[in-house]
Short mmCIF file of C-alpha atoms in Angstrom, two decimals:
data_model
loop_
_atom_site.label_atom_id
_atom_site.label_comp_id
_atom_site.label_asym_id
_atom_site.label_seq_id
_atom_site.Cartn_x
_atom_site.Cartn_y
_atom_site.Cartn_z
CA MET J 266 -6.60 -71.12 -4.54
CA ILE J 267 -4.28 -71.02 -1.53
CA LYS J 268 -0.65 -70.45 -2.51
CA HIS J 269 2.44 -71.70 -0.72
CA GLN J 270 4.97 -68.86 -0.82
CA THR J 271 8.21 -70.80 -1.11
CA ASP J 272 10.26 -67.59 -1.22
CA ASN J 273 9.02 -66.82 2.29
CA SER J 274 9.61 -70.34 3.58
CA GLN J 275 13.31 -70.01 4.22
CA LYS J 276 15.64 -70.04 7.23
CA ASN J 277 19.06 -68.49 7.86
CA PHE J 278 17.67 -65.10 8.98
CA HIS J 279 15.41 -64.60 5.98
CA TYR J 280 13.84 -61.11 6.03
CA ASN J 281 11.98 -58.79 3.71
CA ALA J 282 9.76 -55.77 4.28
CA TYR J 283 7.56 -53.69 1.98
CA ILE J 284 5.06 -50.85 2.28
CA TYR J 285 1.87 -51.67 0.38
CA LYS J 286 -0.75 -49.39 -1.16
CA ASN J 287 -3.58 -50.46 -3.51
CA THR J 288 -2.56 -54.09 -3.18
CA VAL J 289 -4.40 -57.40 -2.90
CA TRP J 290 -2.68 -60.55 -1.63
CA ASN J 291 -4.88 -63.62 -2.03
CA SER J 292 -4.82 -66.45 0.51
CA HIS J 293 -1.35 -67.89 1.03
CA PHE J 294 0.93 -69.35 3.69
CA HIS J 295 4.64 -69.72 4.40
CA SER J 296 6.94 -70.97 7.15
CA CYS J 297 8.11 -67.51 8.23
CA TYR J 298 6.45 -65.12 10.64
CA GLU J 299 4.61 -62.13 9.17
CA LEU J 300 4.08 -58.81 10.92
CA ILE J 301 1.50 -56.37 9.55
CA TYR J 302 1.33 -52.73 10.71
CA VAL J 303 -1.29 -50.30 9.39
CA MET J 304 0.43 -46.97 8.71
CA GLU J 305 -2.58 -45.08 7.33
CA GLY J 306 -6.28 -45.81 6.92
CA GLU J 307 -7.38 -49.42 7.35
CA ILE J 308 -6.88 -52.79 5.67
CA THR J 309 -8.98 -55.92 5.32
CA LEU J 310 -7.32 -59.07 6.64
CA LEU J 311 -8.42 -62.57 5.68
CA LEU J 312 -7.29 -64.93 8.45
CA ASP J 313 -8.12 -68.63 8.13
CA GLY J 314 -11.13 -67.75 5.98
CA LYS J 315 -12.48 -65.04 8.31
CA ARG J 316 -12.38 -61.33 7.51
CA GLU J 317 -11.54 -58.56 9.92
CA THR J 318 -10.45 -54.94 9.69
CA LEU J 319 -7.18 -53.53 10.96
CA GLN J 320 -7.24 -49.82 11.69
CA LYS J 321 -4.39 -47.30 11.68
CA SER J 322 -1.66 -48.17 14.25
CA GLU J 323 -2.96 -51.73 14.73
CA LEU J 324 -0.63 -54.67 14.27
CA ILE J 325 -0.97 -58.42 13.95
CA LEU J 326 1.79 -61.03 14.21
CA LEU J 327 0.97 -64.04 12.05
CA SER J 328 2.50 -67.35 13.07
CA PRO J 329 4.15 -69.73 10.56
CA TYR J 330 1.81 -71.62 8.23
CA THR J 331 -1.17 -69.36 8.98
CA VAL J 332 -3.38 -69.13 5.88
CA HIS J 333 -3.98 -65.43 5.29
CA GLY J 334 -4.44 -62.65 2.76
CA PHE J 335 -5.04 -58.90 2.87
CA THR J 336 -6.33 -55.96 0.87
CA VAL J 337 -4.95 -52.42 1.01
CA ASP J 338 -6.95 -49.89 -1.00
CA GLY J 339 -7.78 -46.19 -1.24
CA ASP J 340 -5.34 -43.99 0.66
CA SER J 341 -4.43 -46.73 3.12
CA ARG J 342 -0.87 -47.94 3.61
CA ALA J 343 0.47 -51.01 5.39
CA TRP J 344 3.96 -52.13 6.30
CA VAL J 345 4.44 -55.90 6.02
CA GLY J 346 7.54 -57.66 7.25
CA VAL J 347 8.26 -61.37 6.75
CA PHE J 348 11.05 -62.98 8.76
CA SER J 349 12.28 -66.42 9.81
CA ASP J 350 11.96 -67.53 13.41
CA GLU J 351 15.68 -67.11 14.18
CA TYR J 352 14.99 -63.40 14.74
CA ILE J 353 12.70 -64.19 17.68
CA ALA J 354 13.90 -67.67 18.61
CA THR J 355 12.92 -67.53 22.30
CA PHE J 356 9.41 -66.27 21.52
CA ALA J 357 8.99 -68.79 18.70
CA THR J 358 9.93 -71.75 20.89
CA THR J 359 7.12 -70.93 23.31
CA ASN J 360 4.45 -69.47 21.05
CA GLN J 361 4.85 -70.85 17.52
CA GLU J 362 1.69 -72.95 17.75
CA LEU J 363 -0.37 -69.93 18.87
CA GLN J 364 -2.10 -67.31 16.75
CA PHE J 365 -2.60 -63.95 18.45
CA SER J 366 -5.25 -61.32 17.76
CA LYS J 367 -4.48 -57.81 16.56
CA PHE J 368 -3.01 -55.36 19.08
CA ARG J 369 -1.51 -51.88 19.52
CA CYS J 370 1.79 -50.62 20.88
CA ASP J 371 2.04 -47.69 23.26
CA PRO J 372 2.82 -44.40 21.41
CA ALA J 373 6.47 -44.30 22.49
CA LEU J 374 7.16 -47.81 21.21
CA GLU J 375 5.23 -47.18 18.00
CA ALA J 376 7.35 -44.09 17.31
CA HIS J 377 10.51 -46.12 17.97
CA LEU J 378 9.38 -48.91 15.64
CA ARG J 379 8.51 -46.48 12.87
CA GLN J 380 12.10 -45.29 13.02
CA GLN J 381 13.88 -48.61 13.49
CA LEU J 382 11.67 -51.16 11.72
CA PHE J 383 8.68 -49.92 9.72
CA PHE J 384 10.41 -49.05 6.46
CA GLU J 385 11.26 -50.96 3.30
CA GLY J 386 14.50 -52.86 3.20
CA GLN J 387 16.75 -54.56 5.73
CA PRO J 388 17.37 -52.89 9.13
CA GLU J 389 20.68 -53.29 10.93
CA HIS J 390 20.75 -56.88 12.17
CA TYR J 391 20.77 -56.45 15.95
CA LEU J 392 18.46 -53.44 15.87
CA CYS J 393 16.04 -55.58 13.86
CA ILE J 394 16.15 -58.37 16.44
CA SER J 395 15.65 -55.87 19.26
CA ALA J 396 12.70 -54.21 17.51
CA LEU J 397 11.02 -57.53 16.72
CA TYR J 398 11.35 -58.69 20.33
CA ALA J 399 9.76 -55.40 21.40
CA VAL J 400 6.85 -56.26 19.09
CA CYS J 401 6.64 -59.75 20.65
CA HIS J 402 6.47 -58.18 24.12
CA ALA J 403 3.66 -55.85 23.01
CA CYS J 404 1.88 -58.78 21.35
CA VAL J 405 2.00 -61.01 24.44
CA ASN J 406 0.79 -58.18 26.66
CA GLY J 407 -1.76 -56.59 24.34
CA ALA J 408 -3.16 -59.35 22.12
CA GLU J 409 -5.48 -62.24 22.88
CA PRO J 410 -4.29 -65.78 22.14
CA LEU J 411 -6.75 -67.26 19.64
CA GLY J 412 -5.94 -70.80 20.75
CA THR J 413 -3.41 -73.46 19.88
CA ARG J 414 -3.51 -74.34 16.20
CA ALA J 415 -2.93 -78.08 16.05
CA ASN J 416 -3.54 -77.99 12.29
CA ARG J 417 -0.49 -75.78 11.84
CA LYS J 418 1.77 -78.65 12.86
CA LEU J 419 0.09 -80.88 10.28
CA VAL J 420 0.47 -78.21 7.58
CA ASN J 421 4.18 -78.03 8.40
CA GLU J 422 4.49 -81.82 8.17
CA ILE J 423 2.62 -81.96 4.84
CA VAL J 424 4.65 -79.19 3.19
CA SER J 425 7.98 -80.55 4.45
CA TYR J 426 7.23 -84.10 3.29
CA ILE J 427 6.03 -83.05 -0.17
CA ALA J 428 9.04 -80.76 -0.65
CA GLU J 429 11.40 -83.64 0.17
CA HIS J 430 9.59 -86.24 -1.97
CA LEU J 431 8.36 -84.17 -4.91
CA GLU J 432 9.94 -86.54 -7.44
CA SER J 433 7.94 -89.48 -6.06
CA ASP J 434 4.49 -90.65 -7.14
CA LEU J 435 2.63 -89.17 -4.15
CA SER J 436 -0.95 -89.87 -3.07
CA MET J 437 -3.02 -88.64 -0.16
CA GLY J 438 -3.22 -92.19 1.22
CA ASP J 439 0.56 -92.59 1.19
CA LEU J 440 1.02 -89.22 2.84
CA ALA J 441 -1.54 -89.95 5.55
CA ARG J 442 0.10 -93.28 6.34
CA HIS J 443 3.59 -91.80 6.45
CA LEU J 444 2.53 -89.02 8.82
CA GLY J 445 0.58 -91.46 10.99
CA TYR J 446 -2.98 -90.20 10.42
CA GLU J 447 -6.19 -92.06 9.66
CA TYR J 448 -7.08 -91.38 6.00
CA HIS J 449 -10.55 -89.84 6.43
CA TYR J 450 -9.40 -87.54 9.25
CA PHE J 451 -6.34 -86.54 7.24
CA SER J 452 -8.43 -85.83 4.14
CA SER J 453 -10.86 -83.67 6.11
CA VAL J 454 -8.11 -81.63 7.75
CA PHE J 455 -6.22 -81.29 4.46
CA HIS J 456 -9.24 -79.74 2.72
CA GLN J 457 -9.86 -77.49 5.72
CA CYS J 458 -6.26 -76.24 5.68
CA PHE J 459 -5.73 -75.81 1.94
CA GLY J 460 -9.19 -75.41 0.43
CA MET J 461 -8.48 -77.75 -2.50
CA ASP J 462 -8.08 -81.42 -3.29
CA PHE J 463 -4.71 -83.14 -2.95
CA LYS J 464 -4.01 -83.44 -6.68
CA LYS J 465 -4.52 -79.71 -7.29
CA PHE J 466 -2.34 -78.86 -4.32
CA LEU J 467 0.42 -81.19 -5.49
CA ASN J 468 0.32 -79.80 -9.02
CA ARG J 469 0.53 -76.29 -7.62
CA PHE J 470 3.54 -77.26 -5.52
CA ARG J 471 5.23 -78.89 -8.53
CA TYR J 472 4.47 -75.86 -10.70
CA GLU J 473 6.08 -73.51 -8.16
CA ARG J 474 9.21 -75.70 -8.02
CA ALA J 475 9.33 -75.78 -11.82
CA CYS J 476 9.14 -71.97 -12.00
CA THR J 477 12.25 -71.76 -9.84
CA LEU J 478 14.18 -74.35 -11.87
CA LEU J 479 13.25 -72.71 -15.17
CA LEU J 480 15.25 -69.64 -14.13
CA ASP J 481 18.40 -71.76 -14.51
CA ARG J 482 19.09 -71.57 -18.24
CA ASP J 483 21.41 -74.59 -18.02
CA CYS J 484 18.65 -76.86 -16.69
CA ASP J 485 16.94 -78.85 -19.46
CA VAL J 486 13.12 -78.87 -19.51
CA THR J 487 13.14 -82.69 -19.49
CA GLU J 488 15.24 -82.67 -16.32
CA ILE J 489 12.88 -80.14 -14.74
CA TYR J 490 9.65 -82.07 -15.24
CA ARG J 491 11.26 -85.19 -13.83
CA ALA J 492 12.73 -83.33 -10.84
CA CYS J 493 9.28 -81.91 -10.06
CA GLY J 494 7.53 -85.29 -10.24
CA PHE J 495 5.42 -84.77 -13.38
CA SER J 496 4.47 -88.02 -15.10
CA GLY J 497 5.59 -86.81 -18.52
CA LEU J 498 6.37 -83.79 -20.68
CA ARG J 499 2.78 -83.53 -21.93
CA ASN J 500 1.43 -83.53 -18.37
CA PHE J 501 4.05 -80.94 -17.39
CA ASN J 502 3.05 -78.62 -20.25
CA ARG J 503 -0.67 -79.03 -19.49
CA VAL J 504 -0.38 -78.29 -15.77
CA PHE J 505 2.02 -75.42 -16.34
CA LYS J 506 -0.27 -73.78 -18.89
CA GLU J 507 -3.26 -74.17 -16.53
CA GLN J 508 -1.33 -72.37 -13.80
CA SER J 509 0.44 -69.66 -15.80
CA GLY J 510 -1.32 -69.37 -19.15
CA CYS J 511 1.88 -70.18 -21.04
CA THR J 512 4.20 -73.12 -21.71
CA PRO J 513 7.34 -73.73 -19.62
CA SER J 514 9.54 -72.60 -22.52
CA GLU J 515 7.57 -69.37 -22.92
CA TYR J 516 7.73 -68.76 -19.16
CA ARG J 517 11.52 -69.25 -19.16
CA LYS J 518 11.98 -66.88 -22.07
CA ARG J 519 9.89 -64.13 -20.42
CA ALA J 520 11.48 -64.62 -16.98
CA LEU J 521 15.05 -64.52 -18.29
CA LYS J 522 14.27 -61.47 -20.40
CA LYS J 523 12.83 -59.71 -17.34
CA ASP J 524 15.82 -60.72 -15.23
CA ALA J 525 18.23 -59.37 -17.84
CA PHE J 526 16.31 -56.09 -17.94
CA VAL J 527 16.49 -55.74 -14.15
CA GLN J 528 20.21 -56.47 -14.10
CA GLU J 529 20.84 -54.00 -16.92
CA ASN J 530 19.00 -51.25 -15.04
CA ALA J 531 20.92 -52.07 -11.87
CA GLU J 532 24.23 -51.71 -13.73
CA LYS J 533 23.10 -48.36 -15.18
CA LYS J 534 22.30 -47.07 -11.70
CA LYS J 535 25.80 -48.01 -10.50
CA THR J 536 27.36 -45.96 -13.27
#
């Protein structure tokens, strides 16, 4: 199942970066850019359903709404940074509909990026922008454009519309009409982009929204299922258990307990 990463579909200079080892990320997409750099060994990248290998020192800059996943195993390590398009606004305006192939930086730039960018956590703001533009320059000059992805625009339209109308009784026909597409074409492209039928995708989207709302202890479960567009409490419980293996109440209890544990440890570290 292809997952929409809502946490990585944010604006206002959203940024996160992690170094991965022995990790598998299944197919997913988000509205932010994603930069992958292989630090050691090699990784397997799944890009729009096709597999390829990235070797040490190779990079790939994934455009917004690209369906992708990757596997890092053995002694391999990969740095992965996710960031909103404000960081590279000029590049994004011109190239957002393009997907580029993998590429390499020259050794001097690679050494600079390892110092200024390729670590976990948030770099200094302007140094981060400078480093990411240096990556864009290397990408444009060293990578091959894989073609304009017209479907990416449609994915963006679909996700944006569903997010804004999640409380409504949505159907694929209504969505196709609203976005101005012929139904059979829209249905074909939808399955190509997301790899599942509309109902499953919508339930997944509603489940992800519910997970976020359940973290607010003051939000009643009845309010949550209505805000997410579920037809009733029974339907909400059924879909939620299919997705998570537990009921919404059990999920909230576990999530709040975990959050309290994390906060407690953070306070201990301060003292």
